[in-house]
mmCIF file of C-alpha atoms in Angstrom:
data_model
loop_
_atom_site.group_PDB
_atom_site.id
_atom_site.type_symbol
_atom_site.label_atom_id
_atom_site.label_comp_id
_atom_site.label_asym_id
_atom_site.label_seq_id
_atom_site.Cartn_x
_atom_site.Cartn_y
_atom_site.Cartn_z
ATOM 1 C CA UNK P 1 33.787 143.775 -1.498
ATOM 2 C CA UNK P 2 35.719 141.002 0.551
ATOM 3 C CA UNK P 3 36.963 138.613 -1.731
ATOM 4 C CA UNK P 4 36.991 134.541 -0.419
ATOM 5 C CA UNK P 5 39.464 133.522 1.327
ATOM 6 C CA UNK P 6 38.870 136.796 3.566
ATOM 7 C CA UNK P 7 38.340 136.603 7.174
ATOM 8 C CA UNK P 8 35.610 138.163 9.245
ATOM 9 C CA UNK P 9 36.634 138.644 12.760
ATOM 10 C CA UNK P 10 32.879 138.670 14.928
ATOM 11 C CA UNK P 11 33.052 139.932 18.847
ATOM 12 C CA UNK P 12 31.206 137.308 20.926
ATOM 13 C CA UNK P 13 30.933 134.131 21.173
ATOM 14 C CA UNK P 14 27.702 132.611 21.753
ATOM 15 C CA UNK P 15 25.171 130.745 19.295
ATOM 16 C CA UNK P 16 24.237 134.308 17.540
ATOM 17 C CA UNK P 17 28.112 134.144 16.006
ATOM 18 C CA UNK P 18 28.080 130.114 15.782
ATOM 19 C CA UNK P 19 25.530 130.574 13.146
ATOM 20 C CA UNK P 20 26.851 133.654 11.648
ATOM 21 C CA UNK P 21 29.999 131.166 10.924
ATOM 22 C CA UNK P 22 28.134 128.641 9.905
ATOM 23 C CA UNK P 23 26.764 131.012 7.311
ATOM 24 C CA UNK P 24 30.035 132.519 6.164
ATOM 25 C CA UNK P 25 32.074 129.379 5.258
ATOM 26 C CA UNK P 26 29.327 128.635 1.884
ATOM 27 C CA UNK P 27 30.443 132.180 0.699
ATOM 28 C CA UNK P 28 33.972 131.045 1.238
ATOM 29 C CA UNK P 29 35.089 133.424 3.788
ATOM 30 C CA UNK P 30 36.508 132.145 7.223
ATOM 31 C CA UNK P 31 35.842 133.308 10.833
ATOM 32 C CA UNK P 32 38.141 134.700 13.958
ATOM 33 C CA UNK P 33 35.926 134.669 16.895
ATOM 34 C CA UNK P 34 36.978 137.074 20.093
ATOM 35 C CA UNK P 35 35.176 136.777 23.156
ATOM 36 C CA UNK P 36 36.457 137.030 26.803
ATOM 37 C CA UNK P 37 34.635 134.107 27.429
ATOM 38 C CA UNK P 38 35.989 130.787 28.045
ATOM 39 C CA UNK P 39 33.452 128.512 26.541
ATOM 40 C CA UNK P 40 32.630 129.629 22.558
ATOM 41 C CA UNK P 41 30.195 127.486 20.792
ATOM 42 C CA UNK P 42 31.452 129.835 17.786
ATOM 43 C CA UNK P 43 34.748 129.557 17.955
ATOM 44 C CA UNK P 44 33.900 125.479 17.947
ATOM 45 C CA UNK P 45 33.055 126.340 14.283
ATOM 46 C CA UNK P 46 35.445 129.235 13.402
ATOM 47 C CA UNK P 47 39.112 129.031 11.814
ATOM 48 C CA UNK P 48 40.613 131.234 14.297
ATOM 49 C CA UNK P 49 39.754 131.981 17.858
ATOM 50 C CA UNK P 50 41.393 134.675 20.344
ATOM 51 C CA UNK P 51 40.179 134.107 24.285
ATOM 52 C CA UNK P 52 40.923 137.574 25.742
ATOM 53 C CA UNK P 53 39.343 140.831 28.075
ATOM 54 C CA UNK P 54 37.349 143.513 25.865
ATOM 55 C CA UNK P 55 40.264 146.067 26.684
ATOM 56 C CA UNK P 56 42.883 144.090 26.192
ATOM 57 C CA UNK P 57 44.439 146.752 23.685
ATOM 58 C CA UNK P 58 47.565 144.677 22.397
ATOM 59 C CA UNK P 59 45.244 141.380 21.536
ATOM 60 C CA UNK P 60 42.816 143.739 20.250
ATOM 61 C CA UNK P 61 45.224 145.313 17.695
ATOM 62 C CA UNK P 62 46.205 141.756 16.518
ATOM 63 C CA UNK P 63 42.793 140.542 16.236
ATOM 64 C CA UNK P 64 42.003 143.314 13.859
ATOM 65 C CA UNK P 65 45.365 143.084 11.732
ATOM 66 C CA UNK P 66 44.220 139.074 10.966
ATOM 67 C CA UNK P 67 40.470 140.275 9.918
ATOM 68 C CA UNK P 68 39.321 141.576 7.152
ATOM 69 C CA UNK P 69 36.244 143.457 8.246
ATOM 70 C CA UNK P 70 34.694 142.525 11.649
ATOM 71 C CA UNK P 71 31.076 142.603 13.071
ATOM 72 C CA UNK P 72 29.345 141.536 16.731
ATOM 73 C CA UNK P 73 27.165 138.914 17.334
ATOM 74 C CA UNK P 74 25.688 140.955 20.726
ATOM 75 C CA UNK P 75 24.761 143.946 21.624
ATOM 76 C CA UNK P 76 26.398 144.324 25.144
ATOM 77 C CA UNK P 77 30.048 144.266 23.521
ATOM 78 C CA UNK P 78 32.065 147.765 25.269
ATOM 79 C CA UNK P 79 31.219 150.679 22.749
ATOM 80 C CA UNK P 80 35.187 151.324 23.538
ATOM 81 C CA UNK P 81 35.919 147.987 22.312
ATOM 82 C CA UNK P 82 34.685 149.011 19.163
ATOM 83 C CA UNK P 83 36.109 152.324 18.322
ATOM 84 C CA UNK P 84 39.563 151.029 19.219
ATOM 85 C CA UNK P 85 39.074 148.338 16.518
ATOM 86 C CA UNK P 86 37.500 150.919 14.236
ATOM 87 C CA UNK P 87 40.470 152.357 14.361
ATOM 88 C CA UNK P 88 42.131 149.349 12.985
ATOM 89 C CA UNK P 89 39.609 147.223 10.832
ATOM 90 C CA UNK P 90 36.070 148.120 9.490
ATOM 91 C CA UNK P 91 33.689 147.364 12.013
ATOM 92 C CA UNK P 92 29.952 146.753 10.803
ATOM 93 C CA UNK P 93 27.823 147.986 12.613
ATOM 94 C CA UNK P 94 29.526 150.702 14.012
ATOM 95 C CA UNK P 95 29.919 152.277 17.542
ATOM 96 C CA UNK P 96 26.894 154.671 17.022
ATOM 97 C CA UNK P 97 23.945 151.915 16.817
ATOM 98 C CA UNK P 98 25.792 150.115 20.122
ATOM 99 C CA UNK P 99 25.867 153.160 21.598
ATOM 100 C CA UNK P 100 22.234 153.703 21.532
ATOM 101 C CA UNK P 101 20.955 150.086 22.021
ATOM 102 C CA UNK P 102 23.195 149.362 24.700
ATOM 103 C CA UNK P 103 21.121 152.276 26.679
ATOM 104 C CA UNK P 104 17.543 152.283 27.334
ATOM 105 C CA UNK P 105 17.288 155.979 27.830
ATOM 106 C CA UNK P 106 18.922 156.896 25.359
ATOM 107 C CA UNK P 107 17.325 154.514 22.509
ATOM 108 C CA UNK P 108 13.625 155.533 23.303
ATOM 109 C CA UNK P 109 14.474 159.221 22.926
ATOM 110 C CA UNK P 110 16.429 158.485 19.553
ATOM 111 C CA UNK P 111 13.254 156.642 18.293
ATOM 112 C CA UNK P 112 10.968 159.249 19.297
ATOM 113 C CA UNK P 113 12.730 161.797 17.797
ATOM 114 C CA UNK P 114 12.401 159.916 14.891
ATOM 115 C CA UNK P 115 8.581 159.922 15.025
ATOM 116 C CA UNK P 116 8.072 156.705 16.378
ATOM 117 C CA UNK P 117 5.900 155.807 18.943
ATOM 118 C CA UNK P 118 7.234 154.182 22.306
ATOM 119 C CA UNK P 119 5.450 152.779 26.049
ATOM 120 C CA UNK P 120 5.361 156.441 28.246
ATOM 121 C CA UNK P 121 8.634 156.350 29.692
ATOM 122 C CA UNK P 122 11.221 158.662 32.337
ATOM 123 C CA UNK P 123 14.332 158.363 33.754
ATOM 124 C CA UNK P 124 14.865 156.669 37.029
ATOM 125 C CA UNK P 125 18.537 158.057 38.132
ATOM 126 C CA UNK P 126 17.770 157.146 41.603
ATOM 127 C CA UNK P 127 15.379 155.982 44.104
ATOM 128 C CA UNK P 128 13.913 159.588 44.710
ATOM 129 C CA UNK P 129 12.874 159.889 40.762
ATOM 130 C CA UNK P 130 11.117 156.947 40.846
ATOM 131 C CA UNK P 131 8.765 157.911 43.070
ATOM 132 C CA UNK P 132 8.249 161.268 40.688
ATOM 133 C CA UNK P 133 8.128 158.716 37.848
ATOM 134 C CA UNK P 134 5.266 156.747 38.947
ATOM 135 C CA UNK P 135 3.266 160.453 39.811
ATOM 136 C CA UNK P 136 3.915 161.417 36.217
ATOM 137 C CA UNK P 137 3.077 157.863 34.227
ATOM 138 C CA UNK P 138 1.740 156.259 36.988
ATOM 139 C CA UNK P 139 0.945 152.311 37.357
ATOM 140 C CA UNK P 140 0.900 149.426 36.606
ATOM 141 C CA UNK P 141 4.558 150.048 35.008
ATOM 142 C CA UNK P 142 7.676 148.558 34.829
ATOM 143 C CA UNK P 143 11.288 149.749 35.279
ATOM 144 C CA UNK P 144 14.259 148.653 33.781
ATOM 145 C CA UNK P 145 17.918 149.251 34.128
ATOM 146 C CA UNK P 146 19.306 151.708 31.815
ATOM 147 C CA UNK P 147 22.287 149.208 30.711
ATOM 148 C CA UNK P 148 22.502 145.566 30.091
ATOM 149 C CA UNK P 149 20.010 143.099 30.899
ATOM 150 C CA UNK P 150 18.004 141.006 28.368
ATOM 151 C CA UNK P 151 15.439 137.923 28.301
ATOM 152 C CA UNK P 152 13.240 139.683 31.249
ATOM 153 C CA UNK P 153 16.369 140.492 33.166
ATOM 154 C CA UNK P 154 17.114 143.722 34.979
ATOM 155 C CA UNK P 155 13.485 144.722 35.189
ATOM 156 C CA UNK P 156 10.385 144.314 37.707
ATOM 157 C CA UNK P 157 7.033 145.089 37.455
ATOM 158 C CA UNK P 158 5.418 147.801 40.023
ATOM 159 C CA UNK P 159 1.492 147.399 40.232
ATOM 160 C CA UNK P 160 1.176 149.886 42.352
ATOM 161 C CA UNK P 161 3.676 152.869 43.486
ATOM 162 C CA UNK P 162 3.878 150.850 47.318
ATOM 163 C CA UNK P 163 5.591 148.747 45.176
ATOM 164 C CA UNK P 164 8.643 150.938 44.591
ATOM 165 C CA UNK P 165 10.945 150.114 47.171
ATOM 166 C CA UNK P 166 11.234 146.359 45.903
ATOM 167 C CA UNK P 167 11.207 147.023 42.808
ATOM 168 C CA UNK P 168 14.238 149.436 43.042
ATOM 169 C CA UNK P 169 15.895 147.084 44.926
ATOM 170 C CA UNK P 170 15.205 143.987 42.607
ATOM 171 C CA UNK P 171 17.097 146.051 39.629
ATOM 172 C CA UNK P 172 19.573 146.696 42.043
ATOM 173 C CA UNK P 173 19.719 150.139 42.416
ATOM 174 C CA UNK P 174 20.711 150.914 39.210
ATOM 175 C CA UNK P 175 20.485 153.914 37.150
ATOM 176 C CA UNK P 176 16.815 152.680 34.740
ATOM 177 C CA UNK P 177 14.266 154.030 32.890
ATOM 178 C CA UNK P 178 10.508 153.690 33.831
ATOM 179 C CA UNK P 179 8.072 152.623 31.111
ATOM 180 C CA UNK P 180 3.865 152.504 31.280
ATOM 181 C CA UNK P 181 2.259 149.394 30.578
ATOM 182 C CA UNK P 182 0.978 149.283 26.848
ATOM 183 C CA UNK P 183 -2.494 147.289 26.008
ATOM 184 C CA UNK P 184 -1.020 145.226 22.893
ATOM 185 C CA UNK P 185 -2.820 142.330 20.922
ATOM 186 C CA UNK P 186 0.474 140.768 19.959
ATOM 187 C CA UNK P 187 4.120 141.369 19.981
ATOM 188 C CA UNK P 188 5.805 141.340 16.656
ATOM 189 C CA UNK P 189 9.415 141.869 15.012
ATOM 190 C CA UNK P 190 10.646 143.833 12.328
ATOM 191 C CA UNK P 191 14.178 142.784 10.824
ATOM 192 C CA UNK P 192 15.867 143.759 8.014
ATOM 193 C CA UNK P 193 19.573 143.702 6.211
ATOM 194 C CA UNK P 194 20.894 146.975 5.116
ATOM 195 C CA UNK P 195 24.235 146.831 2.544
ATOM 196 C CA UNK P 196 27.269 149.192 2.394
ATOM 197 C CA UNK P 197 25.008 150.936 -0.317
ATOM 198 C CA UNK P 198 22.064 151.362 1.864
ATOM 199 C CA UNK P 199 19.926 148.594 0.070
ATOM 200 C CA UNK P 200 17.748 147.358 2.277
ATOM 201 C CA UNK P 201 15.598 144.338 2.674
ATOM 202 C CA UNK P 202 12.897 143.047 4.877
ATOM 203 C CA UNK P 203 12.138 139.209 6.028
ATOM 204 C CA UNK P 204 8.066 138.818 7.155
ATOM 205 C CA UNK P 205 7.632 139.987 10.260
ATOM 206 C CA UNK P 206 6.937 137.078 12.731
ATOM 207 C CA UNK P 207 3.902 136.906 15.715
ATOM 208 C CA UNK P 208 6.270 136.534 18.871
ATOM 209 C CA UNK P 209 5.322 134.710 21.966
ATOM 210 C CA UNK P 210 7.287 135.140 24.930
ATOM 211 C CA UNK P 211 7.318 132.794 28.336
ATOM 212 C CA UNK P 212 8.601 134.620 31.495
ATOM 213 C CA UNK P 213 10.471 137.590 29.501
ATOM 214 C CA UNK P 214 12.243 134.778 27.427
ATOM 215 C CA UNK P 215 10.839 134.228 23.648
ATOM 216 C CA UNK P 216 9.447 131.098 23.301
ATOM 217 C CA UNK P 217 7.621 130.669 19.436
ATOM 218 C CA UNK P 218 8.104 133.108 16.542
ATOM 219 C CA UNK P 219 5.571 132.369 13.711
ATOM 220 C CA UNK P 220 4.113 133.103 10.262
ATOM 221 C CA UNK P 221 1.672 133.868 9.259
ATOM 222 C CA UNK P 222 1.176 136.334 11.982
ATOM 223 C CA UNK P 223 -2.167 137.794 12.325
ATOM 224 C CA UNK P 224 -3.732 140.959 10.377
ATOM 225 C CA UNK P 225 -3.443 143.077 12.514
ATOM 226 C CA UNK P 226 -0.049 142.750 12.211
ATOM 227 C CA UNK P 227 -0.136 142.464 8.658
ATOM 228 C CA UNK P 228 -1.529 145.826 8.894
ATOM 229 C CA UNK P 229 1.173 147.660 10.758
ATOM 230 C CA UNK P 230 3.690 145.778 9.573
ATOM 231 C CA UNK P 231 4.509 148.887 6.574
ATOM 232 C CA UNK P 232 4.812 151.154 9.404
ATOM 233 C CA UNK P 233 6.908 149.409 11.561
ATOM 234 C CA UNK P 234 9.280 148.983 8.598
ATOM 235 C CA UNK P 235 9.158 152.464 7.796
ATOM 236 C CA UNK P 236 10.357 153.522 11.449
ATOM 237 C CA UNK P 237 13.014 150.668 10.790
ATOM 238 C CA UNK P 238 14.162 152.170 8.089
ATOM 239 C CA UNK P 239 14.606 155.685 9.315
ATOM 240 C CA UNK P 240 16.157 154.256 12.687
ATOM 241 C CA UNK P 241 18.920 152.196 9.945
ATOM 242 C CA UNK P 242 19.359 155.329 7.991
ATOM 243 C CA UNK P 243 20.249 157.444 10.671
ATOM 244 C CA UNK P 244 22.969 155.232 11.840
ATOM 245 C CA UNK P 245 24.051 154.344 8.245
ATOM 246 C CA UNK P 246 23.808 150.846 9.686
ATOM 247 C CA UNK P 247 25.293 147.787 8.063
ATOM 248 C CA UNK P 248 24.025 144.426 8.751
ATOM 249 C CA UNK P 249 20.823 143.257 10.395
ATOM 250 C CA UNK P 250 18.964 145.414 12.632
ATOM 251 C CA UNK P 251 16.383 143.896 14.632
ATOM 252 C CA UNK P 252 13.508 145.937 16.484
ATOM 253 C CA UNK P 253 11.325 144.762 18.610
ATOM 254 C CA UNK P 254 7.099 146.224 18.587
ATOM 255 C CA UNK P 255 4.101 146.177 20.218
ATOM 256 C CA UNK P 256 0.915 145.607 17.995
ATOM 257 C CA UNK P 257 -1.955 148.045 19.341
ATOM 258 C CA UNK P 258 -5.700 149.486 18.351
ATOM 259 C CA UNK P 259 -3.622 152.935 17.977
ATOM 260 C CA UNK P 260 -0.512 151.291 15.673
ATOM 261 C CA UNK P 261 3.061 149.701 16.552
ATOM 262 C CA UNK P 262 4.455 150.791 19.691
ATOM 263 C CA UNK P 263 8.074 150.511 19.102
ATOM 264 C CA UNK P 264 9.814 148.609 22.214
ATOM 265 C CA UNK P 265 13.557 147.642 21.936
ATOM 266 C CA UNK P 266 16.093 147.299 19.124
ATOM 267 C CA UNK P 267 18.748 144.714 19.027
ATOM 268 C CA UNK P 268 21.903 145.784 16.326
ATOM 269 C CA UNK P 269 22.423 141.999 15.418
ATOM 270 C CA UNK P 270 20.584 139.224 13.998
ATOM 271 C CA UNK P 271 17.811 138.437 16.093
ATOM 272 C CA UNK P 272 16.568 134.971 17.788
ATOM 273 C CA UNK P 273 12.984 136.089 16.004
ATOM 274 C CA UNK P 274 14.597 135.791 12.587
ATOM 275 C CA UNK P 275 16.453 132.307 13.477
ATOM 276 C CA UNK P 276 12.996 130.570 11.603
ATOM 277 C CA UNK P 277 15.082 132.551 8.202
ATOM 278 C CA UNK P 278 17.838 129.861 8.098
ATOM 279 C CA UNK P 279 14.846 126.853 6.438
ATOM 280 C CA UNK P 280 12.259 129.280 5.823
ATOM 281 C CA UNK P 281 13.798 132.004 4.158
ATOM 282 C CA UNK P 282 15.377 132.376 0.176
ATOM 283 C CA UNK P 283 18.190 133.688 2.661
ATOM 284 C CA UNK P 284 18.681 133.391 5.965
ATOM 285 C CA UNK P 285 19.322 137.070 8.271
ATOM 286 C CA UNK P 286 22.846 135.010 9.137
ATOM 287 C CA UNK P 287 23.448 134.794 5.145
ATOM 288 C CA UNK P 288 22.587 137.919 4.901
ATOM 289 C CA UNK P 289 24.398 139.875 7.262
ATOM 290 C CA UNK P 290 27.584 137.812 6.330
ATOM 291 C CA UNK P 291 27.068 139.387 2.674
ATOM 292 C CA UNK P 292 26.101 143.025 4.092
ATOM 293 C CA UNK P 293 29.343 142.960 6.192
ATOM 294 C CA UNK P 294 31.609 141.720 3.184
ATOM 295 C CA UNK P 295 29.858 144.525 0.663
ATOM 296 C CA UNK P 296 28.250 141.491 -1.236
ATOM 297 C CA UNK P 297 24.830 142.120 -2.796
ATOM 298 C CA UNK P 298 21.949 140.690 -0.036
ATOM 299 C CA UNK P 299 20.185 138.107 -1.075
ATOM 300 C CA UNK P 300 16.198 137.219 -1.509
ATOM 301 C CA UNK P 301 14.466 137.527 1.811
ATOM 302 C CA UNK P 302 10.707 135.962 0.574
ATOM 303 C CA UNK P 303 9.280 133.299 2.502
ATOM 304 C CA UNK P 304 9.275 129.679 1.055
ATOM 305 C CA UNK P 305 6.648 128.726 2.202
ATOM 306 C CA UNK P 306 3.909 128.725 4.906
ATOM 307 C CA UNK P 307 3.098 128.182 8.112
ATOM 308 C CA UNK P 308 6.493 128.219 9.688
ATOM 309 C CA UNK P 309 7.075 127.925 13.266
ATOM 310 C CA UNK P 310 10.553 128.447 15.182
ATOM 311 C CA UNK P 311 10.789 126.736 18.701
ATOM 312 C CA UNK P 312 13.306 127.953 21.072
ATOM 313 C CA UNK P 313 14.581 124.997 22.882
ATOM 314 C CA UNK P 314 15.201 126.549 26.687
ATOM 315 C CA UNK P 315 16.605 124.927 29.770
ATOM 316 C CA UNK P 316 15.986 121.254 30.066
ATOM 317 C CA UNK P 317 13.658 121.124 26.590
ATOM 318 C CA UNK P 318 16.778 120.787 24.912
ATOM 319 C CA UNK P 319 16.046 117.162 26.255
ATOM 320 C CA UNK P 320 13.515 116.597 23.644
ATOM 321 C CA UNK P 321 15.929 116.817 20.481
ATOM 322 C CA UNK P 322 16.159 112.711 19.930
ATOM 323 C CA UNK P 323 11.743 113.614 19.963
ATOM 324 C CA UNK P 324 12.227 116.240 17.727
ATOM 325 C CA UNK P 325 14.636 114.281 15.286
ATOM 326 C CA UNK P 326 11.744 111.344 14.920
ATOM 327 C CA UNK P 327 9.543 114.454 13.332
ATOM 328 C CA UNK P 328 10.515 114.127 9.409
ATOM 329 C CA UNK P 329 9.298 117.830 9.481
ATOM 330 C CA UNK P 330 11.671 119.213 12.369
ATOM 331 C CA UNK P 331 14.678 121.218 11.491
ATOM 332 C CA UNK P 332 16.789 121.152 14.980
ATOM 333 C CA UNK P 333 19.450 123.042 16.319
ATOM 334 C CA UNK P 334 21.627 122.557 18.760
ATOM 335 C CA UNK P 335 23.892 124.936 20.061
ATOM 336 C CA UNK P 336 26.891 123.109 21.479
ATOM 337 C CA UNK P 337 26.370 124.279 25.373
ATOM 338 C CA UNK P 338 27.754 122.336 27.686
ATOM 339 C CA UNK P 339 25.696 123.516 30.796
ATOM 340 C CA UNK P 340 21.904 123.099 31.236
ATOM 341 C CA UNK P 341 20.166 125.435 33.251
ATOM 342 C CA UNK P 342 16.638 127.000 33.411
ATOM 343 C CA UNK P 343 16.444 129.959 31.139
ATOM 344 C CA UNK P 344 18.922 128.946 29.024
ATOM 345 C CA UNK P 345 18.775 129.065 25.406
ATOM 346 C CA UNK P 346 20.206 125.856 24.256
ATOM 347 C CA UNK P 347 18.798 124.929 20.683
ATOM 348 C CA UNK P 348 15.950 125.487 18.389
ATOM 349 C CA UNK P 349 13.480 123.940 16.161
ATOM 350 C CA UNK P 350 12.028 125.062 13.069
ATOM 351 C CA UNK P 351 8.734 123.814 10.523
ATOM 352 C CA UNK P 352 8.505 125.044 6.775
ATOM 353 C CA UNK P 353 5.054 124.495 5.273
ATOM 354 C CA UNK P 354 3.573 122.495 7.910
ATOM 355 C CA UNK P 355 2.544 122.893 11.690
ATOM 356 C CA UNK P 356 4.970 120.941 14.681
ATOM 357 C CA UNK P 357 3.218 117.427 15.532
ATOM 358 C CA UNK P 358 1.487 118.123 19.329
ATOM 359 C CA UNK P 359 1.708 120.502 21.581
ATOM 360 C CA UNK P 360 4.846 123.270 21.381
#
């Protein structure tokens, strides 16, 4: 257990590890943010900040000698990054669930070997298994690099296999992973906090409503048919947490079907799904993963109350926060980012017990 005054180092800088800050300095423990990046919106909140490349081993090795215990705020931080510092400092979560959700591939065949159900999917190494892709799981699909992309980028739909050639080129030619359609009612997420001790803990799992591959609402109470996959979506979670003798908050992502959840994507980090936790939740999945990194007991994930509603605030909608702060009800949150651009996420807004005034 990390006594206060500690320091949690967190890899990334973006508003996933502002908030994680935010959350650590009320259980008296400060923050080193290290990102490559230039602009931090953590680091505007953190006591210590280091600016420097992923491999740079030397500021690497001091980063981990002023931190107590360090975690990552996103999932596309180098897996080598993270040994290197495992050799120095504790690093929760570990290599092992970056390794898995930072490829495609590799994640739907770890889930599926873990009895969970997933979209039809093959690999795409190059442009001649594509075509043998689409013969084998046919169309309408929809192929996705292997690595990286996120928020509906690095994929394109195919509605037909004529439409292979652009679609290989719109990914760029990268190494990805094709994956059938699935006929889904609703999209859903399923996070929870795991300790050092392998307690584990589940927040309600949220009715998610994306706009062009970006989320745009997460909201409770989600409808029954969620409600009644909801156990076995957790249950997959769990297994998938267990294998990986994870430590934090694991997010995964599912598809709500006549057959059961379809499990789509897992994120090893607090999620923006969860972000409605922070007014709506006993404790929050930022509170919470502070306390599973720092071996602290996690805290009570019940809902306050209901409905709740989380609004991401994307692109130029970040324009409406003086609007928002008129609404007595409205719980905003603004990030800090300098640049406005479309598909940006750039704030959010959140209602406890009562529904936003208009239209969202």
């Amino acid at each position: 257990m990390l006594p206060p005054g500690s320091t949690i180092g967190i890899l990334g800088g973006g508003q996933l590890g502002r908030m994680l800050a935010l959350a650590a300095a009320p259980l008296g423990y400060k923050v080193h943010v290290y990102a490559p990046d230039r602009e931090s919106v953590a680091a505007e909140v953190a006591a210590h900040h280091t600016q420097a490349a992923w491999d740079d081993e030397p500021r690497l090795a001091a980063f981990a000698a002023a931190c107590d215990a360090v975690t990552i705020e996103f999932e596309n931080v180098p897996v080598d990054t993270v040994r290197f510092l495992s050799g120095h400092v504790a690093v929760r979560p570990g290599a092992a669930a970056l390794e898995i959700a930072q490829d495609r591939l590799a994640e739907k065949r770890f889930v599926a070997g873990l009895g969970g159900r997933t979209a039809p999917f093959a690999a795409v190494p190059d442009r001649a298994a594509l075509d043998a892709a689409l013969a084998d799981i046919g169309a309408p699909a929809i192929l996705k690099t292997v690595r990286m992309g996120y928020d509906g980028k690095g994929q394109a739909r195919l509605a037909a296999p004529a439409d292979a050639d652009a679609a290989w080129e719109a990914i760029g030619r990268h190494p990805a992973i094709l994956e059938g359609f699935v006929t889904f009612a609703h999209e859903f997420s399923v996070i929870l906090a795991r300790g050092i001790d392998g307690e584990t803990r589940f927040w309600d799992s949220p009715v998610n409503v994306h706009e062009g591959g970006i989320l745009a609402t997460s909201s409770l109470p989600p409808p029954r048919m969620i409600l009644a996959q909801q156990d076995a979506a957790r249950a997959l979670m769990t297994g998938i947490a267990d294998a990986l003798d994870y430590v934090g908050v694991l997010t995964g992502e599912f598809f709500a079907t006549d057959d059961g959840p379809v499990f789509n994507e897992m994120a090893p980090r607090v999620h923006n799904s969860g972000h409605w936790t922070i007014e709506g939740a006993a404790a929050s999945q930022f509170a919470n993963h502070i306390r599973a990194v720092a071996g602290l007991p996690l805290g009570d994930t019940g809902t306050l109350a209901l409905p709740v509603t989380m609004r991401n605030l994307i692109g130029r909608a970040i324009e409406g926060v003086p609007a928002l702060l008129a609404d007595g009800a409205a719980r905003v949150h603004h990030y800090g980012k300098t640049e406005v651009r479309e598909g940006r996420k750039l704030g959010h807004a959140t209602w406890v017990g009562t529904a936003p005034e208009g239209p969202l």
